[in-house]
Amino acid sequence: MGAWVVTVLLLAVVGTGGYFVYRTLNGGIRPEDCTATGTDGQSVTISNDRMANAATIAAVARAKALPEQATIIALATAQQESKIRNLSGGDRDSIGLFQQRPSQGWGTADQIGDPVYASGKFFYALLNVRNWQTVGVGKAAQSVQRSADPSGESYAQWEQMATTLATSVDGKAGTALSCRYNDPKPAAETPGANGLTPRASALGTALVKQFSANGAGNAPQYSHSADGLTLRVAARQGTTDPRVLAAWAVASAENLDVDRVQYADQVWTRGSGKWQTTSKPIDGTVDVSVVKGG
């Protein structure tokens, strides 16, 4: 009773190139997906892995102190090239979110397969495009990618979707990112020498990597709870803006076993899949807890 039935249905979503993963539970259906709502009220629902990649792109852009337009261009490009999936292959030797090619000097296959590295390389190339902030999403993306579509329209068609995603994962729309996950059943862990459980330690490593694109001196600082399950990340405007951190943690919950996220008086829990207001606000940190297990 209560066990997941093995049936997994993949349903194509027309218009977003995404998919939903459904698992049947005692005859019911529970979707695993993320929904981003932009400042204009429009929403985009995509699979959890794609939203995690979108959040990584936004985190790297924020760590490099780039404006939102850079994130929009990158997301539109990734949507066209890979549907924002970290592909292991593609046309010729193309790899990853942006289908970058080792033979064209983007890096090694292993490097390009790392979403943080791939995003950083994309932004480096974008910053070398003259007037990239004003030439339009399609032309800016095409100047970086040099695809078979010289007009750049294949990238421009995703501008609205990319804008909605960007304003959500970059925190501009506040707590506008909600994700639903099935509950994992990992074994319980005990804190190690660093005071963190292995899952919390992995979360800390990912956090520092994704928000340190300008070097180690830019890395976010955090303390932890006595039980080793919660990271208390120092929040400051700029590279570790609390809204960006919170959105990243929610979008990354599947890969990093995140169970709860809080900033100010807003709390997201894995069980509810949505943000709610708490009567016990916190100040100065974003608290991210991993699954306890057991």
Tab-separated table of C-alpha atoms in Angstrom:
chain	number	residue	atom	x	y	z
A	1	MET	CA	0.000	0.000	0.000
A	2	GLY	CA	1.377	3.403	-0.897
A	3	ALA	CA	4.101	2.056	-3.174
A	4	TRP	CA	4.636	3.703	-6.515
A	5	VAL	CA	3.408	1.695	-9.482
A	6	VAL	CA	6.154	1.416	-12.031
A	7	THR	CA	4.181	2.914	-14.906
A	8	VAL	CA	5.686	6.142	-16.154
A	9	LEU	CA	3.904	8.084	-18.866
A	10	LEU	CA	5.663	10.721	-20.901
A	11	LEU	CA	3.230	13.233	-22.343
A	12	ALA	CA	4.404	15.753	-24.906
A	13	VAL	CA	3.479	19.355	-24.223
A	14	VAL	CA	2.843	21.225	-27.451
A	15	GLY	CA	4.376	24.683	-27.653
A	16	THR	CA	6.964	24.347	-24.911
A	17	GLY	CA	8.806	21.281	-26.120
A	18	GLY	CA	8.550	19.955	-22.567
A	19	TYR	CA	7.076	16.937	-20.973
A	20	PHE	CA	5.422	15.923	-17.730
A	21	VAL	CA	6.334	12.816	-15.827
A	22	TYR	CA	3.370	11.108	-14.238
A	23	ARG	CA	3.414	8.250	-11.792
A	24	THR	CA	0.273	6.469	-10.688
A	25	LEU	CA	-0.294	6.108	-6.970
A	26	ASN	CA	-3.193	3.945	-5.829
A	27	GLY	CA	-5.077	4.841	-8.988
A	28	GLY	CA	-4.334	8.563	-8.722
A	29	ILE	CA	-1.974	10.676	-10.808
A	30	ARG	CA	0.590	13.065	-9.420
A	31	PRO	CA	2.573	15.211	-11.863
A	32	GLU	CA	6.206	16.088	-11.292
A	33	ASP	CA	6.826	19.478	-12.857
A	34	CYS	CA	7.717	23.114	-12.267
A	35	THR	CA	5.638	26.167	-13.134
A	36	ALA	CA	7.186	29.602	-13.593
A	37	THR	CA	4.936	32.659	-13.551
A	38	GLY	CA	6.268	35.913	-14.964
A	39	THR	CA	5.618	39.466	-13.853
A	40	ASP	CA	3.021	39.742	-16.632
A	41	GLY	CA	1.037	36.807	-15.251
A	42	GLN	CA	1.971	34.395	-18.036
A	43	SER	CA	3.172	30.978	-16.935
A	44	VAL	CA	5.318	28.178	-18.311
A	45	THR	CA	5.227	24.599	-17.035
A	46	ILE	CA	8.152	22.318	-17.823
A	47	SER	CA	9.797	19.231	-16.372
A	48	ASN	CA	11.878	19.503	-13.223
A	49	ASP	CA	15.191	18.762	-14.906
A	50	ARG	CA	14.665	21.543	-17.433
A	51	MET	CA	13.738	24.046	-14.723
A	52	ALA	CA	16.849	23.072	-12.767
A	53	ASN	CA	18.943	23.860	-15.840
A	54	ALA	CA	17.116	27.164	-16.313
A	55	ALA	CA	17.871	28.054	-12.695
A	56	THR	CA	21.539	27.198	-13.234
A	57	ILE	CA	21.708	29.539	-16.228
A	58	ALA	CA	20.150	32.316	-14.140
A	59	ALA	CA	22.496	31.631	-11.215
A	60	VAL	CA	25.578	31.879	-13.420
A	61	ALA	CA	24.279	35.112	-14.951
A	62	ARG	CA	23.662	36.560	-11.484
A	63	ALA	CA	27.106	35.481	-10.262
A	64	LYS	CA	28.575	37.371	-13.223
A	65	ALA	CA	26.419	40.417	-12.384
A	66	LEU	CA	24.758	40.297	-15.816
A	67	PRO	CA	21.404	41.964	-16.526
A	68	GLU	CA	18.221	39.981	-17.008
A	69	GLN	CA	18.451	40.357	-20.790
A	70	ALA	CA	21.492	38.067	-20.762
A	71	THR	CA	19.491	35.378	-18.976
A	72	ILE	CA	16.616	35.760	-21.447
A	73	ILE	CA	18.937	35.364	-24.444
A	74	ALA	CA	20.629	32.342	-22.889
A	75	LEU	CA	17.326	30.645	-22.033
A	76	ALA	CA	15.895	31.238	-25.519
A	77	THR	CA	19.081	29.791	-26.995
A	78	ALA	CA	19.036	26.738	-24.732
A	79	GLN	CA	15.360	26.141	-25.493
A	80	GLN	CA	16.032	26.118	-29.230
A	81	GLU	CA	19.217	24.068	-29.041
A	82	SER	CA	18.316	21.430	-26.460
A	83	LYS	CA	14.888	22.203	-24.971
A	84	ILE	CA	16.966	23.274	-21.919
A	85	ARG	CA	18.213	19.722	-21.428
A	86	ASN	CA	21.816	18.787	-20.836
A	87	LEU	CA	22.166	16.522	-23.874
A	88	SER	CA	25.109	14.146	-24.136
A	89	GLY	CA	25.157	14.478	-27.920
A	90	GLY	CA	23.614	16.198	-30.913
A	91	ASP	CA	24.493	17.362	-34.405
A	92	ARG	CA	28.062	16.322	-35.145
A	93	ASP	CA	29.996	16.813	-31.889
A	94	SER	CA	27.504	19.186	-30.244
A	95	ILE	CA	26.980	18.725	-26.505
A	96	GLY	CA	24.978	20.137	-23.636
A	97	LEU	CA	22.461	22.911	-23.048
A	98	PHE	CA	23.724	25.129	-25.856
A	99	GLN	CA	24.938	22.322	-28.155
A	100	GLN	CA	28.466	23.695	-28.044
A	101	ARG	CA	31.156	21.838	-29.973
A	102	PRO	CA	34.620	20.846	-28.725
A	103	SER	CA	35.893	21.100	-32.302
A	104	GLN	CA	34.883	24.766	-32.362
A	105	GLY	CA	36.834	25.691	-29.263
A	106	TRP	CA	34.056	25.690	-26.669
A	107	GLY	CA	35.936	23.308	-24.380
A	108	THR	CA	36.289	19.589	-23.844
A	109	ALA	CA	33.278	17.295	-23.963
A	110	ASP	CA	33.386	16.916	-20.177
A	111	GLN	CA	33.548	20.678	-19.673
A	112	ILE	CA	30.678	21.445	-22.036
A	113	GLY	CA	28.617	18.732	-20.356
A	114	ASP	CA	28.735	20.780	-17.147
A	115	PRO	CA	25.803	23.268	-17.214
A	116	VAL	CA	27.727	25.790	-15.098
A	117	TYR	CA	30.716	25.758	-17.446
A	118	ALA	CA	28.530	25.773	-20.568
A	119	SER	CA	26.524	28.742	-19.292
A	120	GLY	CA	29.684	30.637	-18.441
A	121	LYS	CA	31.113	30.070	-21.922
A	122	PHE	CA	27.877	31.207	-23.526
A	123	PHE	CA	27.853	34.440	-21.530
A	124	TYR	CA	31.523	35.069	-22.302
A	125	ALA	CA	30.754	34.834	-26.022
A	126	LEU	CA	27.593	36.925	-25.660
A	127	LEU	CA	29.474	39.791	-24.018
A	128	ASN	CA	31.670	39.964	-27.105
A	129	VAL	CA	28.656	40.580	-29.359
A	130	ARG	CA	28.377	44.242	-30.231
A	131	ASN	CA	25.207	45.844	-28.830
A	132	TRP	CA	23.972	42.479	-27.593
A	133	GLN	CA	21.518	44.110	-25.194
A	134	THR	CA	19.691	46.004	-27.944
A	135	VAL	CA	19.941	43.969	-31.163
A	136	GLY	CA	17.181	41.582	-30.109
A	137	VAL	CA	17.169	38.082	-28.688
A	138	GLY	CA	17.369	36.315	-32.049
A	139	LYS	CA	20.270	38.302	-33.470
A	140	ALA	CA	22.220	38.190	-30.216
A	141	ALA	CA	21.786	34.420	-29.923
A	142	GLN	CA	22.661	33.842	-33.573
A	143	SER	CA	25.823	35.926	-33.201
A	144	VAL	CA	26.949	33.516	-30.494
A	145	GLN	CA	25.715	30.237	-31.973
A	146	ARG	CA	26.316	30.886	-35.690
A	147	SER	CA	23.625	28.387	-36.623
A	148	ALA	CA	22.161	27.562	-40.031
A	149	ASP	CA	19.468	30.210	-39.431
A	150	PRO	CA	21.149	33.574	-40.118
A	151	SER	CA	17.976	35.497	-39.247
A	152	GLY	CA	17.994	34.254	-35.668
A	153	GLU	CA	14.218	33.719	-35.786
A	154	SER	CA	14.587	30.167	-34.496
A	155	TYR	CA	15.857	31.683	-31.234
A	156	ALA	CA	13.587	34.736	-31.224
A	157	GLN	CA	10.465	32.534	-31.239
A	158	TRP	CA	11.228	31.546	-27.635
A	159	GLU	CA	11.613	35.079	-26.268
A	160	GLN	CA	8.299	35.121	-24.385
A	161	MET	CA	8.932	31.728	-22.813
A	162	ALA	CA	12.474	32.748	-21.896
A	163	THR	CA	11.268	36.014	-20.376
A	164	THR	CA	8.725	34.216	-18.198
A	165	LEU	CA	11.353	31.729	-17.039
A	166	ALA	CA	13.936	34.449	-16.428
A	167	THR	CA	11.717	36.660	-14.286
A	168	SER	CA	10.772	33.618	-12.220
A	169	VAL	CA	14.119	31.865	-11.699
A	170	ASP	CA	15.931	35.197	-11.336
A	171	GLY	CA	13.580	36.196	-8.539
A	172	LYS	CA	12.139	39.300	-10.209
A	173	ALA	CA	8.645	37.857	-9.952
A	174	GLY	CA	9.125	36.954	-6.283
A	175	THR	CA	7.951	33.500	-5.193
A	176	ALA	CA	6.626	32.752	-8.661
A	177	LEU	CA	8.322	29.383	-9.112
A	178	SER	CA	6.556	26.302	-7.805
A	179	CYS	CA	7.755	22.738	-8.251
A	180	ARG	CA	6.168	19.417	-7.367
A	181	TYR	CA	8.247	16.369	-6.562
A	182	ASN	CA	7.496	12.909	-5.321
A	183	ASP	CA	8.876	12.152	-1.869
A	184	PRO	CA	12.221	10.351	-1.928
A	185	LYS	CA	12.879	7.562	0.554
A	186	PRO	CA	16.640	7.711	1.113
A	187	ALA	CA	18.369	6.247	4.132
A	188	ALA	CA	19.011	8.479	7.123
A	189	GLU	CA	22.467	10.066	7.324
A	190	THR	CA	24.619	11.311	10.169
A	191	PRO	CA	26.660	14.528	10.030
A	192	GLY	CA	30.289	14.220	9.021
A	193	ALA	CA	33.370	16.094	10.212
A	194	ASN	CA	32.078	19.305	8.604
A	195	GLY	CA	28.872	19.119	10.629
A	196	LEU	CA	26.736	18.365	7.572
A	197	THR	CA	25.058	15.212	6.405
A	198	PRO	CA	26.370	13.984	3.035
A	199	ARG	CA	23.245	15.293	1.288
A	200	ALA	CA	23.610	18.729	2.897
A	201	SER	CA	27.305	18.736	2.054
A	202	ALA	CA	26.487	18.015	-1.608
A	203	LEU	CA	23.994	20.888	-1.529
A	204	GLY	CA	26.680	23.228	-0.189
A	205	THR	CA	29.132	22.168	-2.889
A	206	ALA	CA	26.570	22.790	-5.634
A	207	LEU	CA	25.603	26.141	-4.127
A	208	VAL	CA	29.177	27.420	-4.062
A	209	LYS	CA	29.874	26.161	-7.583
A	210	GLN	CA	26.820	27.735	-9.167
A	211	PHE	CA	27.040	31.097	-7.446
A	212	SER	CA	30.817	31.584	-7.695
A	213	ALA	CA	31.188	32.248	-11.410
A	214	ASN	CA	33.469	35.214	-10.743
A	215	GLY	CA	35.868	33.240	-8.567
A	216	ALA	CA	36.111	31.770	-5.074
A	217	GLY	CA	36.098	35.204	-3.448
A	218	ASN	CA	32.557	35.597	-4.706
A	219	ALA	CA	31.316	32.372	-3.116
A	220	PRO	CA	28.197	32.473	-0.945
A	221	GLN	CA	28.759	32.013	2.780
A	222	TYR	CA	26.652	29.724	4.934
A	223	SER	CA	26.347	28.198	8.380
A	224	HIS	CA	24.287	25.136	9.268
A	225	SER	CA	21.794	23.784	11.756
A	226	ALA	CA	22.828	21.539	14.633
A	227	ASP	CA	21.378	18.450	12.951
A	228	GLY	CA	23.410	19.085	9.793
A	229	LEU	CA	20.344	19.149	7.531
A	230	THR	CA	19.888	22.883	6.914
A	231	LEU	CA	22.198	25.402	5.258
A	232	ARG	CA	21.684	29.004	6.347
A	233	VAL	CA	22.986	30.961	3.379
A	234	ALA	CA	23.895	34.599	3.931
A	235	ALA	CA	21.632	36.616	1.644
A	236	ARG	CA	22.764	39.839	0.065
A	237	GLN	CA	21.756	41.794	-2.992
A	238	GLY	CA	23.827	40.924	-6.031
A	239	THR	CA	25.337	37.488	-6.516
A	240	THR	CA	23.413	35.822	-3.684
A	241	ASP	CA	20.110	37.680	-3.888
A	242	PRO	CA	17.708	35.748	-1.619
A	243	ARG	CA	15.046	35.398	-4.310
A	244	VAL	CA	17.525	33.922	-6.785
A	245	LEU	CA	18.908	31.530	-4.187
A	246	ALA	CA	15.427	30.425	-3.173
A	247	ALA	CA	14.305	29.835	-6.769
A	248	TRP	CA	17.503	27.904	-7.520
A	249	ALA	CA	17.035	25.693	-4.452
A	250	VAL	CA	13.429	24.884	-5.367
A	251	ALA	CA	14.290	24.148	-9.000
A	252	SER	CA	17.226	21.960	-7.909
A	253	ALA	CA	15.286	20.003	-5.292
A	254	GLU	CA	15.114	16.817	-7.355
A	255	ASN	CA	18.866	16.502	-7.880
A	256	LEU	CA	19.879	17.773	-4.438
A	257	ASP	CA	17.154	16.210	-2.257
A	258	VAL	CA	15.928	19.597	-1.028
A	259	ASP	CA	12.964	19.291	1.332
A	260	ARG	CA	12.316	22.880	2.489
A	261	VAL	CA	13.310	26.423	1.483
A	262	GLN	CA	12.638	29.631	3.395
A	263	TYR	CA	13.457	33.288	2.924
A	264	ALA	CA	11.816	36.081	4.911
A	265	ASP	CA	8.259	34.881	5.630
A	266	GLN	CA	7.981	32.641	2.560
A	267	VAL	CA	8.346	28.864	2.831
A	268	TRP	CA	8.368	26.192	0.121
A	269	THR	CA	8.084	22.541	1.111
A	270	ARG	CA	8.508	19.451	-0.996
A	271	GLY	CA	5.251	18.046	0.331
A	272	SER	CA	3.108	20.996	-0.773
A	273	GLY	CA	5.107	21.978	-3.850
A	274	LYS	CA	4.196	25.630	-3.380
A	275	TRP	CA	5.122	28.749	-1.434
A	276	GLN	CA	3.237	29.670	1.714
A	277	THR	CA	3.507	32.462	4.280
A	278	THR	CA	4.822	31.560	7.729
A	279	SER	CA	4.320	33.376	11.021
A	280	LYS	CA	7.999	32.758	11.833
A	281	PRO	CA	10.003	34.851	9.350
A	282	ILE	CA	13.790	34.813	9.160
A	283	ASP	CA	16.083	37.688	8.313
A	284	GLY	CA	19.429	37.776	6.542
A	285	THR	CA	19.556	34.192	5.326
A	286	VAL	CA	17.945	31.752	2.943
A	287	ASP	CA	17.480	28.462	4.795
A	288	VAL	CA	17.625	25.333	2.653
A	289	SER	CA	16.997	21.921	4.225
A	290	VAL	CA	17.646	18.528	2.681
A	291	VAL	CA	15.560	15.395	3.139
A	292	LYS	CA	16.194	13.726	6.495
A	293	GLY	CA	15.678	10.188	5.275
A	294	GLY	CA	15.191	7.084	7.329
